[in-house]
Coordinates of C-alpha atoms in Angstrom, one line a residue:
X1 CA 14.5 -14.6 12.9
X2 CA 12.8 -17.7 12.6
X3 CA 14.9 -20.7 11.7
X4 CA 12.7 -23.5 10.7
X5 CA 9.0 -21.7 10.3
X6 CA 6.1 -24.2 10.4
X7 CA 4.5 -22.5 7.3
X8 CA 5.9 -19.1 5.0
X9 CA 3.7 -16.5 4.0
X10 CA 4.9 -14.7 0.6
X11 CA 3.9 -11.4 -0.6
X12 CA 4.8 -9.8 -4.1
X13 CA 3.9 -6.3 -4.3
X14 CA 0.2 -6.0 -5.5
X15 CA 0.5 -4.4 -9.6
X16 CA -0.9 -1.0 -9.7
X17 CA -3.8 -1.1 -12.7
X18 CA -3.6 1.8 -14.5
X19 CA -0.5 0.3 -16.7
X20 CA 1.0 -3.4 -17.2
X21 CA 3.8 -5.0 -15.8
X22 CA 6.8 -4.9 -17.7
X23 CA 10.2 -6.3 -17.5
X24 CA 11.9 -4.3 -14.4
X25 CA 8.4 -5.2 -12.6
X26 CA 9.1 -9.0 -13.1
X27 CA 12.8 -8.6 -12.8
X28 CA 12.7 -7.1 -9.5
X29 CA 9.4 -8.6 -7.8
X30 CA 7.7 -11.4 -9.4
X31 CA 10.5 -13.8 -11.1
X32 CA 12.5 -13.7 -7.7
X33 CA 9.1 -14.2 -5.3
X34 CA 8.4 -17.3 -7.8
X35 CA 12.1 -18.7 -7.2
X36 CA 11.5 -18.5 -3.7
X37 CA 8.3 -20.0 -3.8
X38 CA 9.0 -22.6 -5.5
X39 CA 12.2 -23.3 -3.9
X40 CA 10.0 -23.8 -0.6
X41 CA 7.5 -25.9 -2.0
X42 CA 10.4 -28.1 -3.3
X43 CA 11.3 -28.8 -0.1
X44 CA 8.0 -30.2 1.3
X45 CA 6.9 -26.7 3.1
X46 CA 3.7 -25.0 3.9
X47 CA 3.6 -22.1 1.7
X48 CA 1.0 -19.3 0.7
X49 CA 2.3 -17.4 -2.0
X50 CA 0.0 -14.0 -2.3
X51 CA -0.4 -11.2 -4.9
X52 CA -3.4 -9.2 -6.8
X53 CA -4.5 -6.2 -8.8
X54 CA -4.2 -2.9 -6.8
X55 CA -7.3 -0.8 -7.4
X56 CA -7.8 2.2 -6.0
X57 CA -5.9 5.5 -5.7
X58 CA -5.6 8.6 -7.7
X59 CA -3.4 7.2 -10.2
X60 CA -6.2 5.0 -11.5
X61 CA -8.9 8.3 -11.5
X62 CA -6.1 10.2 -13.3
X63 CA -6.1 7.4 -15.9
X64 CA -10.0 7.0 -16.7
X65 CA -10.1 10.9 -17.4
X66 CA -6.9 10.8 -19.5
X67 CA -8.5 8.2 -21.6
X68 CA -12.3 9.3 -21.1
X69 CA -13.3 5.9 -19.7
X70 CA -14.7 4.8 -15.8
X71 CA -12.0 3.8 -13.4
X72 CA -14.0 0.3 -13.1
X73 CA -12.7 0.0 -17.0
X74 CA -9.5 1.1 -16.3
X75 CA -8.9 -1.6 -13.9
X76 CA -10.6 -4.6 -15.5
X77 CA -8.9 -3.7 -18.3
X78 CA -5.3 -3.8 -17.4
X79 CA -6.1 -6.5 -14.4
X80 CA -6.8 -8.8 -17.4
X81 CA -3.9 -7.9 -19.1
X82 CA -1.1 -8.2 -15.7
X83 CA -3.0 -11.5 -15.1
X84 CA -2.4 -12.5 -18.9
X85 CA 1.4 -11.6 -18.2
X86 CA 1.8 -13.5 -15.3
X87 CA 0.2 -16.5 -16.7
X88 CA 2.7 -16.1 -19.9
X89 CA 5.7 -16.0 -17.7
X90 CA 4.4 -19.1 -16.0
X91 CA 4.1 -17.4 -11.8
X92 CA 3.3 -19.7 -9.5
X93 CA 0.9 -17.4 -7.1
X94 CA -1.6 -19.7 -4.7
X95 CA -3.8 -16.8 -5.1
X96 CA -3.9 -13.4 -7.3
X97 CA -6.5 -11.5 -6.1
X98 CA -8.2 -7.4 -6.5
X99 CA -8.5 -4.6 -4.3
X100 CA -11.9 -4.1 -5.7
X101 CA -13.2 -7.2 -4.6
X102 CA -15.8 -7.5 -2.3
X103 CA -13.7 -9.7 0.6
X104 CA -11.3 -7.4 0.2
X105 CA -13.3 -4.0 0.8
X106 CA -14.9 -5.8 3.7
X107 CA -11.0 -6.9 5.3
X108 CA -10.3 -3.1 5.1
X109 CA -12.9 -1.5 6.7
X110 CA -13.1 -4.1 9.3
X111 CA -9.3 -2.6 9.9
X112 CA -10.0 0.8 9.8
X113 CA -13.0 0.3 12.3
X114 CA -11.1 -1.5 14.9
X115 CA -8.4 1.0 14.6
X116 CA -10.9 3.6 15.0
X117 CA -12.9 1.9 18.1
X118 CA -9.7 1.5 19.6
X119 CA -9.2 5.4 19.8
X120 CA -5.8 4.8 17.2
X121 CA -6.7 7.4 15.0
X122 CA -6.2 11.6 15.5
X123 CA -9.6 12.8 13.5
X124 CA -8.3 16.4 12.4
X125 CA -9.6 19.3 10.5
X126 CA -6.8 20.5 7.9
X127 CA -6.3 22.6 5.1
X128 CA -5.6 20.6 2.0
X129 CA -4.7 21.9 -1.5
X130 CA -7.8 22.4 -3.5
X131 CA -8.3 22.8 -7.3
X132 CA -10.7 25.9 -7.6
X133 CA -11.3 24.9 -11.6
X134 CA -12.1 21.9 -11.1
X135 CA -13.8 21.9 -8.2
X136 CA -11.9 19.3 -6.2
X137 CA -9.7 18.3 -3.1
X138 CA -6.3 17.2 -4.7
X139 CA -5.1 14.0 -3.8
X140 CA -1.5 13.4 -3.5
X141 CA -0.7 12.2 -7.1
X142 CA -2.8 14.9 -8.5
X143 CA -0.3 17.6 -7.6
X144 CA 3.5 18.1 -8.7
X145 CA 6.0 20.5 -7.1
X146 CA 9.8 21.2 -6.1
X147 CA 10.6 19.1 -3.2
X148 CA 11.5 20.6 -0.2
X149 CA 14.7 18.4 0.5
X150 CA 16.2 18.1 -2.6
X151 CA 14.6 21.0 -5.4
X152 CA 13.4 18.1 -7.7
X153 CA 11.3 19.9 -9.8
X154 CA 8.7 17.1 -10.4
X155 CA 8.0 15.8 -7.3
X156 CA 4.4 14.4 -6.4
X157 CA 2.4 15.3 -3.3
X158 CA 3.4 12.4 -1.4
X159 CA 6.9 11.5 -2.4
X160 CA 9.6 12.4 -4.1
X161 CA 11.0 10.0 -6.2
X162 CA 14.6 11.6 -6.7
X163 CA 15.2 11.4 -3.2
X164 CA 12.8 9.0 -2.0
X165 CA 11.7 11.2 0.6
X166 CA 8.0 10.8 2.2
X167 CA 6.3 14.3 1.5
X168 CA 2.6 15.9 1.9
X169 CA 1.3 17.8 -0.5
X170 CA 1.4 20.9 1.4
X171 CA 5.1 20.6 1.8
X172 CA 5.8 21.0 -2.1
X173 CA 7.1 23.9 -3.4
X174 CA 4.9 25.9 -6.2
X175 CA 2.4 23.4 -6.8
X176 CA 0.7 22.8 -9.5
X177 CA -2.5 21.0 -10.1
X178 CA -2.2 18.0 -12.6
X179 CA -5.7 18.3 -13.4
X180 CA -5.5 22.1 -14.9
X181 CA -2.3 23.3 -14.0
X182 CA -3.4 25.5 -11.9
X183 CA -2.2 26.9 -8.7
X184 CA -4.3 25.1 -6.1
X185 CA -5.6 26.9 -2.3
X186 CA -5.9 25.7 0.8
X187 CA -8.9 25.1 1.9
X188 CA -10.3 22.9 5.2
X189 CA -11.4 19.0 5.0
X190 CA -11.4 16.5 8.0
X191 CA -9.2 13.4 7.7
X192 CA -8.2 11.0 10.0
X193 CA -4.6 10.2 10.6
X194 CA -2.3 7.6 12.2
X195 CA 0.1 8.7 14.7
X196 CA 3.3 6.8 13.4
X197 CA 5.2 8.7 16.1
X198 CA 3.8 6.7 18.9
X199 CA 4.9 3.6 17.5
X200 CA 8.6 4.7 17.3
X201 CA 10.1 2.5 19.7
X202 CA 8.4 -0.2 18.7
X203 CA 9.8 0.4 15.0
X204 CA 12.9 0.9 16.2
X205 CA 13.0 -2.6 18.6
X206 CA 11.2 -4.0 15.2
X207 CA 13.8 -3.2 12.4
X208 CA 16.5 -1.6 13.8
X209 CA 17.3 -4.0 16.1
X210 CA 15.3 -7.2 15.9
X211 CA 15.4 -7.7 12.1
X212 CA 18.5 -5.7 11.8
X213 CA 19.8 -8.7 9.8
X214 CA 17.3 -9.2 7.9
X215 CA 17.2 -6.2 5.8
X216 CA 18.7 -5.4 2.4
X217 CA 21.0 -2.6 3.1
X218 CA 18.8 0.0 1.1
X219 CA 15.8 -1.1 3.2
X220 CA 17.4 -0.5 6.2
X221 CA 19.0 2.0 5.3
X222 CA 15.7 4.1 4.6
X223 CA 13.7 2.9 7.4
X224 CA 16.5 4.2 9.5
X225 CA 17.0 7.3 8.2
X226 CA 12.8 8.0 8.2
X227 CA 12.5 6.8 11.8
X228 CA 16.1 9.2 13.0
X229 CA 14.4 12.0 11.1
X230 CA 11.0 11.3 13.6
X231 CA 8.1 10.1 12.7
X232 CA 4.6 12.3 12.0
X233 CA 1.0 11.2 12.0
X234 CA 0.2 10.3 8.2
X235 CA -3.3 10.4 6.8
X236 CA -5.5 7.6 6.3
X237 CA -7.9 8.9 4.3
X238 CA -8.4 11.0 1.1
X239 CA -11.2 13.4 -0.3
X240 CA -11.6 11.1 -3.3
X241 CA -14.6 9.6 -5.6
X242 CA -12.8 6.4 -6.7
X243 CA -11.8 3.8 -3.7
X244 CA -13.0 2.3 -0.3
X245 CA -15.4 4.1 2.0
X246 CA -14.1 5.5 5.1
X247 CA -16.9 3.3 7.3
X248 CA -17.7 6.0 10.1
X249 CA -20.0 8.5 10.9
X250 CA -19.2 11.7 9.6
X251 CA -17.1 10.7 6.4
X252 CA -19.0 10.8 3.6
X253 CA -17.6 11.0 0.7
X254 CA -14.0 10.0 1.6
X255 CA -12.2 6.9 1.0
X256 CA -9.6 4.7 2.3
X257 CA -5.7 6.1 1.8
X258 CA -4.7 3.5 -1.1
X259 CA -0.9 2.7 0.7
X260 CA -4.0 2.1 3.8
X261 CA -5.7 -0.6 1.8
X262 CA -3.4 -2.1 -0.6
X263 CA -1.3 -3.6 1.9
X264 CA -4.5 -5.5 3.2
X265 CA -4.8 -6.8 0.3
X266 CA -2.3 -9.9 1.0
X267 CA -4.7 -10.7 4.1
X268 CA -7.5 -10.1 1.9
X269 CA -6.3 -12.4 -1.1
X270 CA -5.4 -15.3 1.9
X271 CA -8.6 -15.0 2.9
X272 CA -9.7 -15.5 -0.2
X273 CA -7.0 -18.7 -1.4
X274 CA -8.2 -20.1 2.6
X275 CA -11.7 -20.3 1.7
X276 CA -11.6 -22.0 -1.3
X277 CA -9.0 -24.3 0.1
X278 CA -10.6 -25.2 3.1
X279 CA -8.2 -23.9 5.3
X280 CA -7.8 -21.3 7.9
X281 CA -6.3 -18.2 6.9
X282 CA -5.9 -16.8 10.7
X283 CA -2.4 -19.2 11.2
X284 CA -0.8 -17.5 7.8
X285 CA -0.9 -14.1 9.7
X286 CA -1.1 -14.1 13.2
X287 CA 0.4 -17.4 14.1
X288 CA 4.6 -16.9 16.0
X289 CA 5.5 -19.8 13.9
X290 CA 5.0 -18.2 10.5
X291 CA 7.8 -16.5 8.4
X292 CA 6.4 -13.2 6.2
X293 CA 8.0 -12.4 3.3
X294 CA 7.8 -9.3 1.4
X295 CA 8.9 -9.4 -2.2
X296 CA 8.5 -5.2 -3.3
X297 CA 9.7 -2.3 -5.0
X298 CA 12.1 0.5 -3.9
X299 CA 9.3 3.0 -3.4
X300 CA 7.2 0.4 -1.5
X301 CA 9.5 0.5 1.5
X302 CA 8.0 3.4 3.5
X303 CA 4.4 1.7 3.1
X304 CA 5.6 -1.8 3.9
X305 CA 7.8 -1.0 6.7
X306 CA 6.6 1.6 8.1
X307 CA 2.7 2.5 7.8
X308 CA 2.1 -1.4 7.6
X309 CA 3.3 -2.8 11.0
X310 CA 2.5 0.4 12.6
X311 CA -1.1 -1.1 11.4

């Protein structure tokens, strides 16, 4: 742990747009990132203090049909109102950014492209759960189920938020489709995935016993239990018409995993913040002398912890 950092990057949890914020949101992320924040600049340091509209994802298709408007509506329309929010409760952010911005589609796929050069990726063909009604892949959030590990009846395809446990949609019990309500099949699509069981020990080295004081208890806690219970490659990319494009050969039509992108999205917004600053954005996030701080939810631990250093 660094003692005295020469400059601290802070992260708040990007708001999902398909809702506003409301008062466990600012309790729990955004009033205590601003304390913090603040706090440092009191004391004469070098902070960037990051957040912005998260953009993508099925939650945010599942909205525009529910309300018979464009995802692009969905999200300008509750981007302005989150930004409204925080500008009512007086948050201090250096820079609140979007996921749909153009800087910020650009930082992602440059990610997913070096990962994929770099041979980091499996590239499998898998059978996914597909909606034969409405003539669709499902995405994770667009199917509910019993979870496997603790018979919640109303899990969602990727977690289960009774447990907490990080599921796939195929490991749900009687699924349903949240489009129809149908019983979806299997059927094939290729998807690239990222092996987070080859980056076990360095997890392990990385929270359990480098930052083991770091941690809030819960965090650890989790982390630990997800890395004891072995770790297994975990998509990257979705059969979706709302989000990044996947920038290789061979995927059309699929985009960027949202819990991919979104985290990006504090690089992204620093980019941003650096340019119209005049500063260098590089020494906020790669430099040894630089303290990150993550400010997020209970059910952003997996994605933080997890997915995002294995990136």
């Amino acid at each position: 742990m660094l003692e005295n950092p020469k400059r601290y990057t802070i992260t708040a949890a990007l708001p999902y747009t398909n809702g506003p914020i409301h008062i466990g949101h600012l309790a729990g992320v955004y009033v205590p990132s601003d304390i913090y924040a603040r706090y440092l600049r009191l004391q004469g340091k070098d902070v960037a203090f990051m957040c912005g509209s998260d953009e993508h994802g099925v939650a945010i298709s599942m909205k525009a049909k529910k309300e018979g408007i464009t995802p692009q509506e969905v999200i300008d329309k509750y981007d302005g109102i989150i930004r409204q929010s925080f500008l009512d409760f007086g948050i201090s952010f250096d820079n609140y950014s979007r996921t749909s911005s153009k800087i910020h589609h650009d930082t992602a796929q440059e990610f997913f492209r070096k990962l994929y050069e770099n041979g980091k990726f499996i590239e499998q063909t898998t059978e996914q759960l597909y909606d034969a009604k409405a003539d669709q892949f499902l995405a994770d959030r667009f199917v509910t189920g019993t979870c496997p590990k603790c018979g919640n009846e109303e899990a969602y395809g990727d977690q289960c938020e009774k447990c907490g446990s990080s599921l796939n949609a195929t490991d749900l019990i009687n699924p349903k489709s949240t489009i129809t309500g149908e019983t979806p099949v299997l059927k094939e699509t290729k998807h690239w995935f990222l092996p987070l069981n080859e980056y076990d020990t360095f997890l392990r080295e990385w929270v359990l016993e480098g930052h083991k004081n770091d941690w809030k208890s819960n965090v650890y806690g989790q982390v630990k239990s997800w890395v004891d219970g072995g770790l297994e490659p975990r998509a990257v990319t979705r059969d979706l018409d709302w989000g990044i494009d996947v920038p290789v050969e061979g995927a059309e039509g699929k985009k960027l995993y949202v819990w991919f992108d979104a985290p990006i999205g504090y690089i992204s917004a620093t980019k941003e913040w650096a340019a119209k600053e005049g500063k260098d954005w590089e020494p906020y996030w790669k430099d040894q002398d630089t303290k990150l701080v993550h400010f997020i939810g209970k059910d952003n631990i997996v994605f933080h912890c997890i997915i995002f250093p294995a990136m």
